[in-house]
Each structure stands twice: as C-alpha cells, then as structure tokens.
mmCIF file of C-alpha atoms and ligand atoms in Angstrom:
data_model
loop_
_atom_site.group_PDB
_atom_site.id
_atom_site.type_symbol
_atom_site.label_atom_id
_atom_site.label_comp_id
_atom_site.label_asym_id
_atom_site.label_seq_id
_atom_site.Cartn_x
_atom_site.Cartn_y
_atom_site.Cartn_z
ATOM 1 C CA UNK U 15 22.679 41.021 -57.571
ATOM 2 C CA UNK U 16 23.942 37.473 -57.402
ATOM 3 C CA UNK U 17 21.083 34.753 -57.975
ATOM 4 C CA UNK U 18 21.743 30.903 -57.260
ATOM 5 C CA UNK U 19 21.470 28.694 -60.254
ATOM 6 C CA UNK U 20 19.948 25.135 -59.557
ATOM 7 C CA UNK U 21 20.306 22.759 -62.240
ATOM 8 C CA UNK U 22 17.614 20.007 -62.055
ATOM 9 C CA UNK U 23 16.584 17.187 -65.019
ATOM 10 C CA UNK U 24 15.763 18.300 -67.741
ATOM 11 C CA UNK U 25 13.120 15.254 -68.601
ATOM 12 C CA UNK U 26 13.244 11.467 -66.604
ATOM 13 C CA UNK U 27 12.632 10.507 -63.259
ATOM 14 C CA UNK U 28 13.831 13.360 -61.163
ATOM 15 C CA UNK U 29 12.063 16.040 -62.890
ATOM 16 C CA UNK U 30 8.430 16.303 -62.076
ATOM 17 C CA UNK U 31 9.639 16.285 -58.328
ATOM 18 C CA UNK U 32 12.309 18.481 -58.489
ATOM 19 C CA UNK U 33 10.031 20.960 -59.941
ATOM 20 C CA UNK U 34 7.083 20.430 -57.813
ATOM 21 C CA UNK U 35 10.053 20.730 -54.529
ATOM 22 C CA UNK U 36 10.929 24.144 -55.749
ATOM 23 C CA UNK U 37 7.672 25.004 -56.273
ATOM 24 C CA UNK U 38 6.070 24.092 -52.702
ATOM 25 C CA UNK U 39 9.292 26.319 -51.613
ATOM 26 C CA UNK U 40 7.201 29.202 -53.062
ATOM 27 C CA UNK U 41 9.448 29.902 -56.167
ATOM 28 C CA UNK U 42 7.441 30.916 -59.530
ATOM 29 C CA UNK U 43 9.048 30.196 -62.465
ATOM 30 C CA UNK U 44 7.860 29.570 -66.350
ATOM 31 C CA UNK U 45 8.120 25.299 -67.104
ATOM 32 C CA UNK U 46 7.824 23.625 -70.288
ATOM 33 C CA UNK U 47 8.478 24.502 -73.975
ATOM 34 C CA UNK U 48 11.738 22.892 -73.945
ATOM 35 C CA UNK U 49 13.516 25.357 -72.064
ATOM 36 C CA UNK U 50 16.796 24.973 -71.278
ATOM 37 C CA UNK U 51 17.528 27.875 -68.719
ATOM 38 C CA UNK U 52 14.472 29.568 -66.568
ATOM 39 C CA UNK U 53 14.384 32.502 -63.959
ATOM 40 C CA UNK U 54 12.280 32.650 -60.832
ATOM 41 C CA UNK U 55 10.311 35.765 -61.001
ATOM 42 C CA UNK U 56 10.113 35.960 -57.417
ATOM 43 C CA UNK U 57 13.225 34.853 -56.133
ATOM 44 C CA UNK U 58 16.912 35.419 -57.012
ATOM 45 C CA UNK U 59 17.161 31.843 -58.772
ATOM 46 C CA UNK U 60 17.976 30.618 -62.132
ATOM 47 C CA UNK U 61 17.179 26.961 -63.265
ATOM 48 C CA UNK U 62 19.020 24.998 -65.470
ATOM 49 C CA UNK U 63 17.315 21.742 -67.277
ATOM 50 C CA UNK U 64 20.213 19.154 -68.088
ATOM 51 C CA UNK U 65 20.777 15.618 -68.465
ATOM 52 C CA UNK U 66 21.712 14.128 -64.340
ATOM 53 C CA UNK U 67 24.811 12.859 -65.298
ATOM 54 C CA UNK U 68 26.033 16.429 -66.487
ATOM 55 C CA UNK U 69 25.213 17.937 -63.247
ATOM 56 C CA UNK U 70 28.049 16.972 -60.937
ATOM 57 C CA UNK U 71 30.593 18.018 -63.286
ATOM 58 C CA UNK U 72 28.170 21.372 -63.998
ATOM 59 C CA UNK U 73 27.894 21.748 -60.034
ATOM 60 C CA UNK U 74 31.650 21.040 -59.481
ATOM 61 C CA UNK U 75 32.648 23.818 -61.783
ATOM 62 C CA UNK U 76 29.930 26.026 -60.564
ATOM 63 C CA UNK U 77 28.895 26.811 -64.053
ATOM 64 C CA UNK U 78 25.418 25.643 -61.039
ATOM 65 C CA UNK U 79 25.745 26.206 -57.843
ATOM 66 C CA UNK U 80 23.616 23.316 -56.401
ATOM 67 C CA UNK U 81 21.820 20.489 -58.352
ATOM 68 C CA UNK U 82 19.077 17.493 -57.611
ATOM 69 C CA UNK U 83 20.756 14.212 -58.676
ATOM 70 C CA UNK U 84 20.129 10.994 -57.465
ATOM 71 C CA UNK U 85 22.692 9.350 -54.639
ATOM 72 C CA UNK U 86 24.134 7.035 -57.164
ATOM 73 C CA UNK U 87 24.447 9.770 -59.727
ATOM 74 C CA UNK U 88 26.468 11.931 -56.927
ATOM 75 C CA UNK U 89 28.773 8.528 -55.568
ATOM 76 C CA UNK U 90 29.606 7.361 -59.300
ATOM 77 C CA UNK U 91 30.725 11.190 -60.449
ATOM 78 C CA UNK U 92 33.428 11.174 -58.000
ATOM 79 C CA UNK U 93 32.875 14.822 -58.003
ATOM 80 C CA UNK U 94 34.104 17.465 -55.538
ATOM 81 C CA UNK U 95 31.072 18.361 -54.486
ATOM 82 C CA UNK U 96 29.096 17.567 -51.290
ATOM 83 C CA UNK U 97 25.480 16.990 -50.659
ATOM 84 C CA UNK U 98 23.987 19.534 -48.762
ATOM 85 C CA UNK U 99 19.853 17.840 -48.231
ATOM 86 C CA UNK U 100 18.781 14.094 -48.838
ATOM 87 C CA UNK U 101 15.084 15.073 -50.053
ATOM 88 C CA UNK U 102 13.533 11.969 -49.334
ATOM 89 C CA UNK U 103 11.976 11.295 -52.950
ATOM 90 C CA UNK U 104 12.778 8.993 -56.140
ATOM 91 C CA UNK U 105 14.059 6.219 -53.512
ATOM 92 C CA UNK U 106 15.657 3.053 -54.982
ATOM 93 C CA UNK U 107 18.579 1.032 -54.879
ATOM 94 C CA UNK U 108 21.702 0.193 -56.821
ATOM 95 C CA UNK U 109 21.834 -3.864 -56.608
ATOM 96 C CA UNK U 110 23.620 -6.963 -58.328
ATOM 97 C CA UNK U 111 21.151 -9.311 -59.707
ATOM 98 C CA UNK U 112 22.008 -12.770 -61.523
ATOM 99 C CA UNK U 113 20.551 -15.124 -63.603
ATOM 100 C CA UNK U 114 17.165 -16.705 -61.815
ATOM 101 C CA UNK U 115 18.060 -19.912 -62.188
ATOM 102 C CA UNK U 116 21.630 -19.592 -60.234
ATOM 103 C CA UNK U 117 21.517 -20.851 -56.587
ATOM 104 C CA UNK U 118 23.423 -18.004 -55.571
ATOM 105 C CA UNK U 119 25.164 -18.546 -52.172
ATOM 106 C CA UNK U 120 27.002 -15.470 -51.544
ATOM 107 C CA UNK U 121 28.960 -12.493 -52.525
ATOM 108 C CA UNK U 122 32.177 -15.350 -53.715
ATOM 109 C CA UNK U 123 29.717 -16.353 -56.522
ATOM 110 C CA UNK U 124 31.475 -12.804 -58.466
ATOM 111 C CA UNK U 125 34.698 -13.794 -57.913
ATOM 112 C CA UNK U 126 36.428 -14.132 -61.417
ATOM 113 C CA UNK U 127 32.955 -13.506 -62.710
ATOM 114 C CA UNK U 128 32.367 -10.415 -65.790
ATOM 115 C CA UNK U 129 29.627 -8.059 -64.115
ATOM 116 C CA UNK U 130 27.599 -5.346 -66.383
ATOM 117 C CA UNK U 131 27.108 -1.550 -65.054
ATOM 118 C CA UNK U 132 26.640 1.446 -65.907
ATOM 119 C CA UNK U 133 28.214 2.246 -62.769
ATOM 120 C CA UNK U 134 32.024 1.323 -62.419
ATOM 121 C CA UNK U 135 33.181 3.355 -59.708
ATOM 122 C CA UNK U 136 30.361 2.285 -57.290
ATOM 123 C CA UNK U 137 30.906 -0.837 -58.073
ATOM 124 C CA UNK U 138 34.644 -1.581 -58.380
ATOM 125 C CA UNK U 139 34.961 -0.018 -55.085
ATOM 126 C CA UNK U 140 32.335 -2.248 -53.317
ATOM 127 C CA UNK U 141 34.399 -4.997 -54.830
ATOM 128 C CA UNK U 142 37.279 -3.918 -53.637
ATOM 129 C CA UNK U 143 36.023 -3.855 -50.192
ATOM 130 C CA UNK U 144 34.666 -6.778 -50.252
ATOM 131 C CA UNK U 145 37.701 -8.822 -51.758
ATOM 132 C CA UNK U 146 36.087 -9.915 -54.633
ATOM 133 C CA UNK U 147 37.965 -9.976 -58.163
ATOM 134 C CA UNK U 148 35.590 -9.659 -61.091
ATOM 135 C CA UNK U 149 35.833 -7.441 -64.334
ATOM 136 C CA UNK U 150 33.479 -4.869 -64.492
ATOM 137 C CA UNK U 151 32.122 -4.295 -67.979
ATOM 138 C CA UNK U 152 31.063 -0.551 -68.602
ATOM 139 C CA UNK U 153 27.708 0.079 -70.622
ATOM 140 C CA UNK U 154 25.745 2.890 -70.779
ATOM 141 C CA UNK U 155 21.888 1.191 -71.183
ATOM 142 C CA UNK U 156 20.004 -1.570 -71.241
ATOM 143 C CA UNK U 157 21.959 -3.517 -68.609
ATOM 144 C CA UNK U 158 19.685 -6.019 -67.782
ATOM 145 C CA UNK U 159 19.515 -7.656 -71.031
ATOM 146 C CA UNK U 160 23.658 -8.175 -70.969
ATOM 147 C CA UNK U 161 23.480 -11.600 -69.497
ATOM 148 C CA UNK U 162 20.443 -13.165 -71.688
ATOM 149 C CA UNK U 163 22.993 -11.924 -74.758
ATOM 150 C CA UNK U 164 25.864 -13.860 -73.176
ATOM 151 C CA UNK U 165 28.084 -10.318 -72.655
ATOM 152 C CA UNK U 166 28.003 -10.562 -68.981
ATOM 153 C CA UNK U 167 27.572 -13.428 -65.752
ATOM 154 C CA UNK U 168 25.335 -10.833 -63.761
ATOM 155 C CA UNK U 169 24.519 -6.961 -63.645
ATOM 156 C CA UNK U 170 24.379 -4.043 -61.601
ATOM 157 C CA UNK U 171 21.845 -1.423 -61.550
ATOM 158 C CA UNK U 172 19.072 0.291 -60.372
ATOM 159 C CA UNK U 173 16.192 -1.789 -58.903
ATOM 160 C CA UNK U 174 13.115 -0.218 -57.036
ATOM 161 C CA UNK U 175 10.627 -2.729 -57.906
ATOM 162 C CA UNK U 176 12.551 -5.104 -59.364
ATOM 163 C CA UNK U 177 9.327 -6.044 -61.818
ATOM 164 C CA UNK U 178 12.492 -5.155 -64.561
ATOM 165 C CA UNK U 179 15.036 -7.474 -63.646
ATOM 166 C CA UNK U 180 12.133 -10.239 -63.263
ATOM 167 C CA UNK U 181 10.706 -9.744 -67.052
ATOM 168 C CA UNK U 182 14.769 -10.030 -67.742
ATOM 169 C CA UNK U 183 14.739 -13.576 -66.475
ATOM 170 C CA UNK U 184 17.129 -11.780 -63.677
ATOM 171 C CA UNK U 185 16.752 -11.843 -59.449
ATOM 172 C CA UNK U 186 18.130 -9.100 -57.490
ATOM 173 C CA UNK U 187 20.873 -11.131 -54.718
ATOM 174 C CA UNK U 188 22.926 -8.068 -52.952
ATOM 175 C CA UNK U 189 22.095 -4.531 -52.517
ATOM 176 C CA UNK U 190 25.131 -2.217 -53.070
ATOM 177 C CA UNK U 191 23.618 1.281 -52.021
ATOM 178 C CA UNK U 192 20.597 2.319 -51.221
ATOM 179 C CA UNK U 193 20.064 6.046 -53.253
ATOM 180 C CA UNK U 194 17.543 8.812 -52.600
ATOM 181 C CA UNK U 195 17.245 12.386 -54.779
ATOM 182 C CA UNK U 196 19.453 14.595 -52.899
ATOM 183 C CA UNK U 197 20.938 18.757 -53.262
ATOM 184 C CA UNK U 198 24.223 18.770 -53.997
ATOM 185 C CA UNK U 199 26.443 21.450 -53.979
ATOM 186 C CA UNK U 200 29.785 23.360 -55.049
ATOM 187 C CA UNK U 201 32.328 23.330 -52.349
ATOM 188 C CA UNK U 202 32.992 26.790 -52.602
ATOM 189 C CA UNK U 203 30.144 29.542 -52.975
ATOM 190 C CA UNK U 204 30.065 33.115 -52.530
ATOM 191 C CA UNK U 205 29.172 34.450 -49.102
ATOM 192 C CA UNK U 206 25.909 36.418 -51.138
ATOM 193 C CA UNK U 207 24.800 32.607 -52.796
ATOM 194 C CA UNK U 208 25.110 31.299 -50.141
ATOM 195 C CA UNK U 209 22.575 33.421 -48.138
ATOM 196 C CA UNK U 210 20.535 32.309 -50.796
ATOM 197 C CA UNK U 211 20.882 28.655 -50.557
ATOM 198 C CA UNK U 212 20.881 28.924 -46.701
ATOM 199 C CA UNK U 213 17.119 30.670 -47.520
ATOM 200 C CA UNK U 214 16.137 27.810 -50.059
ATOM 201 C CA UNK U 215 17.538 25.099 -47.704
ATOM 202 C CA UNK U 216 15.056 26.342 -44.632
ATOM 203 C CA UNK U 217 12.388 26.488 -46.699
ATOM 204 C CA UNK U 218 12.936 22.669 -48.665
ATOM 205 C CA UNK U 219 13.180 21.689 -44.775
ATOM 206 C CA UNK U 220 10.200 23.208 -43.906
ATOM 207 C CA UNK U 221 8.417 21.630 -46.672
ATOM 208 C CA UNK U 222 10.327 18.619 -45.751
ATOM 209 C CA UNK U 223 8.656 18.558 -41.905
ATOM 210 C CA UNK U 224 5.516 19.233 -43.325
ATOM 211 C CA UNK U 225 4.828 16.055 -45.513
ATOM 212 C CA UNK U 226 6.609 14.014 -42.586
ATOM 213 C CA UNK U 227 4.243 15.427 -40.730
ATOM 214 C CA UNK U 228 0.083 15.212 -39.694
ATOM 215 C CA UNK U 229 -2.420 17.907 -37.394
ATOM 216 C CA UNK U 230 -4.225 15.655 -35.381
ATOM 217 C CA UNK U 231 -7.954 16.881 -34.068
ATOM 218 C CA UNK U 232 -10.040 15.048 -31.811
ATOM 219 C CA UNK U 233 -12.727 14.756 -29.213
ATOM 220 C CA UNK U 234 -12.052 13.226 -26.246
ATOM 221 C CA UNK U 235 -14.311 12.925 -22.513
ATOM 222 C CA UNK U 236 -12.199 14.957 -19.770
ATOM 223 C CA UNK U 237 -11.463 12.487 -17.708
ATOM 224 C CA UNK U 238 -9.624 10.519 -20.562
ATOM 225 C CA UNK U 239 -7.625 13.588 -21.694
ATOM 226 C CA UNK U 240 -4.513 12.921 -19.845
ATOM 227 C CA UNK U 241 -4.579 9.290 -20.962
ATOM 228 C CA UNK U 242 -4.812 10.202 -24.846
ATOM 229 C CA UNK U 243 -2.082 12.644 -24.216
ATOM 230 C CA UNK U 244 0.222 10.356 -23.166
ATOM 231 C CA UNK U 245 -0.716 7.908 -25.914
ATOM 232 C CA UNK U 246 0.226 10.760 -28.350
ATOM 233 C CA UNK U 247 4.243 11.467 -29.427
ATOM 234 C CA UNK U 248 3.518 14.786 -30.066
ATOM 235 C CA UNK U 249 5.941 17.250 -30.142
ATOM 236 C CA UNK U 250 4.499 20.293 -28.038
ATOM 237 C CA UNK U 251 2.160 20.045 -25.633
ATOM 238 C CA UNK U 252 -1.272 19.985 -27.234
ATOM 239 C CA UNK U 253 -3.971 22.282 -27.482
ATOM 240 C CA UNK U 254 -7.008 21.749 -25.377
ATOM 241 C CA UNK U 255 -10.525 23.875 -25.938
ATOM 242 C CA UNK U 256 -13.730 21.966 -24.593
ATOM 243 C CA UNK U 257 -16.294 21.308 -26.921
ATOM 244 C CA UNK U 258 -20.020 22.864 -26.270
ATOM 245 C CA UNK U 259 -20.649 19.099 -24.847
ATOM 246 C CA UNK U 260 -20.729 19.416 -21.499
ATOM 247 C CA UNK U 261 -17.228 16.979 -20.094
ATOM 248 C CA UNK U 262 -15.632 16.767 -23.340
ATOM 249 C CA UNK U 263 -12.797 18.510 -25.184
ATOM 250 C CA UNK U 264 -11.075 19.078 -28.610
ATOM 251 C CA UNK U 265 -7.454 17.977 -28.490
ATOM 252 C CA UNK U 266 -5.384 19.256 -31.152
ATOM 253 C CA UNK U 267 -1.608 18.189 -31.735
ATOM 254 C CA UNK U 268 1.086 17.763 -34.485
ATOM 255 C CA UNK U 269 2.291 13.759 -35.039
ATOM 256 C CA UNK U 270 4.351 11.975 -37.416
ATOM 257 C CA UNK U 271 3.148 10.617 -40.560
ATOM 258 C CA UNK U 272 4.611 7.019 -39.892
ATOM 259 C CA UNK U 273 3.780 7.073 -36.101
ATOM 260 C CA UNK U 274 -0.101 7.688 -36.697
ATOM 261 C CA UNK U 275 -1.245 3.898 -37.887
ATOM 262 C CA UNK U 276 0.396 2.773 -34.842
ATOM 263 C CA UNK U 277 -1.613 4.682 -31.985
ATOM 264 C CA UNK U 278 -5.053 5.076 -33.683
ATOM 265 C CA UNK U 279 -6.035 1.753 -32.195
ATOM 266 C CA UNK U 280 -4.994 2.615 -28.845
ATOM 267 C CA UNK U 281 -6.574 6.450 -29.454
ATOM 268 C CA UNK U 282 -9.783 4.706 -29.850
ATOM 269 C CA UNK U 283 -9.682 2.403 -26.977
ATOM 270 C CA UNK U 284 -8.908 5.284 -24.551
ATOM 271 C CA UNK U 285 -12.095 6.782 -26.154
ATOM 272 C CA UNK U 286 -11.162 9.213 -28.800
ATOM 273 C CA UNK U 287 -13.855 10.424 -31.014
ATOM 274 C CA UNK U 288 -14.119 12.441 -34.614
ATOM 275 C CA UNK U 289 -10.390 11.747 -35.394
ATOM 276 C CA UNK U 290 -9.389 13.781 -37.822
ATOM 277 C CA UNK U 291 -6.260 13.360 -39.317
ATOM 278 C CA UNK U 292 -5.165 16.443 -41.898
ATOM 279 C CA UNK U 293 -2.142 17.592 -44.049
ATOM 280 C CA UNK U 294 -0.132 20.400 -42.751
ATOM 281 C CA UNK U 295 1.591 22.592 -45.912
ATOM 282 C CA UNK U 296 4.094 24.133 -44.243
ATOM 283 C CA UNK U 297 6.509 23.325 -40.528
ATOM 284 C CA UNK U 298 8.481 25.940 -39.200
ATOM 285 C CA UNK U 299 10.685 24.442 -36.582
HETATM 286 P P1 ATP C 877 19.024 11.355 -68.297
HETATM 287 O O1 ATP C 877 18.410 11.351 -69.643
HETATM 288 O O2 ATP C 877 18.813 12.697 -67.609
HETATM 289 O O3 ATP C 877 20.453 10.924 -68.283
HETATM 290 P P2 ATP C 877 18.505 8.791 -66.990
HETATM 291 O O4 ATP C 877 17.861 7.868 -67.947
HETATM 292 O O5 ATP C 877 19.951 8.629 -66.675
HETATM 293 O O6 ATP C 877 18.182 10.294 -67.415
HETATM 294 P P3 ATP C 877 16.357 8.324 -65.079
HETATM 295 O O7 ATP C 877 15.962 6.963 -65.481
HETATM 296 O O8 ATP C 877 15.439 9.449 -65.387
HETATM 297 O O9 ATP C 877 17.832 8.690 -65.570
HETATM 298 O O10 ATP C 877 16.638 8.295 -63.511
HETATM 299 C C1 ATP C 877 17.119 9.411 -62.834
HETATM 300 C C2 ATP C 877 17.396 9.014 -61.390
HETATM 301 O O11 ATP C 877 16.183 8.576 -60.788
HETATM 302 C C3 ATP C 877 18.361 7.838 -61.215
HETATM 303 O O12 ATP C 877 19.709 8.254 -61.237
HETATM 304 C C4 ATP C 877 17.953 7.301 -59.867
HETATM 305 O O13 ATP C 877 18.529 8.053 -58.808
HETATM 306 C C5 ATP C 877 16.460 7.525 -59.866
HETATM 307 N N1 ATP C 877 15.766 6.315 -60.331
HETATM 308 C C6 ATP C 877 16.062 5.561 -61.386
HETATM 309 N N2 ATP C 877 15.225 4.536 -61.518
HETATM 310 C C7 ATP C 877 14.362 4.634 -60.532
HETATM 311 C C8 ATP C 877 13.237 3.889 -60.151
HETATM 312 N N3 ATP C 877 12.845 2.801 -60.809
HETATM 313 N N4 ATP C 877 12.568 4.295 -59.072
HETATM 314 C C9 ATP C 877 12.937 5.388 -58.391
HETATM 315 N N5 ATP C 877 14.009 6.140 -58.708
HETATM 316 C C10 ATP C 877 14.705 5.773 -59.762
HETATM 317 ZN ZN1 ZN C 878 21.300 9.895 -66.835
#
C-alpha cells in the first residue's frame, strides 16, 4: 500500500510545530533520537527530517510528496511545486533594512546600491518590479552584520521582531513579503497519495478551524436573549436550554477567536452572565 511521505525540519524554527500539527491531526509516530526517516503507526505516512532548504527540491522530485517550509523558503526555490495549505504558524516577514542612521526616503535610496541576502531570487525580482538597479550580493548567514563590515549598503532578510536588526545597528524600511509555514506539494501525485493527502488536508483544516475558533457559554435573562443573539457572529444558530433559575437561559454558540474581545463589552451590557469562553479541539465543517 502506498503511504505519503511528508518531509518536515529536521531541527530550527519549523520543527516543534510541524510536529505538534501532525500530531493534533491524530498521527502517532516515534520523535527524537536523531532520526532521519519515521513511520506513523497509525496512518499510512512516512516522515522525513531534513534541512528546509532541501525540501522543495526533495518535494519537486517526489523523493516527498508534500513538505512544511516557510513562504520564503517555497518563493526563493523556484520550485515546481505548489502550496496546497498556508498553516497559519511561524509568521514573519522578508524585509530590507539599512543602516539606522540613514534618512531613508524611499525605495530609490537602492538604486546603484550593493544589497546582502540570502535570498536572490525574491529579491532581484522585487527589484525588477520595482525599477530599481542594485547588485544583490548572495550569502548564506549572518546577513545582518554585512553592512557594519563594510560588504554591503543594506540587507535583506527575515525580520519578525526586528529586536535583531536593532542590536545590528540596522532599521527595517520596506517589507518585501510577508511569509507564513505552509504544505507544499508535488505537482503530480498518484491518485492512491493523493486520497491520502486529501485525508490529512481535512483533518490539518479541521484542526485549523478549531484554534481559530472559541465555544461560547453563557447565562442570559429571557427577555435579553434575542438581543445577545444578535450581538453574537455566530455561525449556527445557538443553543438555548433555560437554566433551573426561573426567566433565565444558557446560550451556547461557536465564535471566532479574534471576534470575541470585541463583543464581550457589549455581551455584558445586554446582561450576559458566567461567560465562559473555552477551547474547542477539533471543527468539522
Ligand atoms: P535549516 O538548518 O533547516 O536550514 P534555517 O536556519 O534555514 O534552518 P530557521 O531559522 O530554522 O531556518 O527558520 C526556518 C523558517 O522559519 C524560515 O524559513 C522562516 O520561514 C521561519 N522563520 C525564520 N525566522 C523566523 C522568526 N524570527 N520568526 C518566525 N518565523 C521565522
Ligand atoms: Zn535553512
């Protein structure tokens, strides 16, 4: 039987999350010990640990069928592969940053300028689109310290603080792309891994829904209950049980994370009581 092989980092900032993802999917699996190749023991998977700039060209020749890379990993590879889930973790941004003491005015400060990267292809092309001629000089690490050693006018990297460039004497002036961890996957997989993947996908999304996701529970008098209900987005129509009060009510309902701080005020006001606001594990939508 076919299984799908996933290649994930093997140790840096993808790789506690992409294990814990496949994990709240439900797949068991031994980690640790330096492994370099694992198998599910309850589902027809096989993980590979590499380095994340091997993965496009390991997902592109299918040697792994899909693979959690960062955005910026999957744009610089120039890879034929395609990304099949934006996961919504390991968020950052790929961004030019100067010297602090520059009064930087705009993108024409580049022009004819000698910028540091470690990613040419992302870069070059936002050049190019933006008519702007500098030289782009490749390194591998250590970016930020290219313009304090005179090798470079300015730098481009990856910034989601930006406490780095700062303690590098460096300010962050344009952001180029904004990246996220994301699946990507081989063009071309056979019908039986891709049943698979189709499987893995609905459950990542499910997990996905979840964390965006709260279960509301509350008390609220009758004669308030259509007033709270409107005040909630929810996405069904909620449940209603009345409480052993006499006039009162539980009202249960699903709402999104980032919507929640917005009505609690208002949930109040109309007279909400005993809010209780609680994780949900899994959504099946
Ligand atoms: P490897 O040894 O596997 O080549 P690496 O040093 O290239 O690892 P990491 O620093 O572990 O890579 O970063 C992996 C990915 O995590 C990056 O490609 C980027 O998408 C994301 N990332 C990098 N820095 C940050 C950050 N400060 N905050 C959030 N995400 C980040
Ligand atoms: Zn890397």
């Amino acid at each position: 039987m076919s299984k799908l092989k996933i290649a994930i980092q093997k140790s840096g900032r993808l790789s506690e999350k992409s294990v814990a993802l496949l994990e709240e999917c439900g797949l068991k699996f031994p980690n640790g010990g330096g492994k370099l190749i694992t198998e599910c023991t309850n589902f027809p998977v096989e993980i590979l640990f590499l380095r994340d700039d091997d993965i496009p060209q390991y997902v592109e020749q299918n040697v792994a069928h899909i693979g959690i890379i960062g955005e910026n990993v999957f744009l610089e590879s120039q890879k034929e592969i395609r990304i099949v889930e934006k996961l919504n973790f390991s968020g950052c941004r790929l961004s030019l940053a100067v010297p602090k003491e520059i009064e930087y005015e705009g993108l024409d400060f580049f022009n004819n300028k000698k910028i540091a990267t470690s990613y040419p292809n992302i870069l070059g092309k936002y050049f190019k689109e933006n008519n702007i001629s500098a030289t782009v000089e490749i390194i591998s690490g250590s970016v930020e310290i290219a313009p304090g050693i005179g090798l470079a006018d300015g730098i481009c990297d990856i910034v989601s603080s930006g406490s780095t460039l700062l303690s590098n004497g460096l300010k962050e002036v344009e952001t180029v792309i904004e990246s996220q961890a994301v699946m990507v996957s081989s063009p071309n997989l056979e019908a039986e891994v891709q049943e698979i993947l189709n499987k893995l996908l609905f459950r990542i999304r499910s997990v996905q829904n979840a964390k965006e996701n709260k279960y509301i529970l509350l008390n609220s008098p009758n004669n308030q209950l259509e007033k709270i209900i409107a005040i909630l987005p929810g996405m069904n129509s909620p449940t209603i049980l009345p409480l052993a009060k006499e006039g009162w009510s539980s009202l249960h309902s699903v709402i999104g994370e980032d919507k929640f701080w917005d009505v609690i005020d208002e949930l109040k006001q109309a007279g909400a009581e005993g809010i209780l606001v609680v994780p949900i594990e899994k959504m099946i939508l």
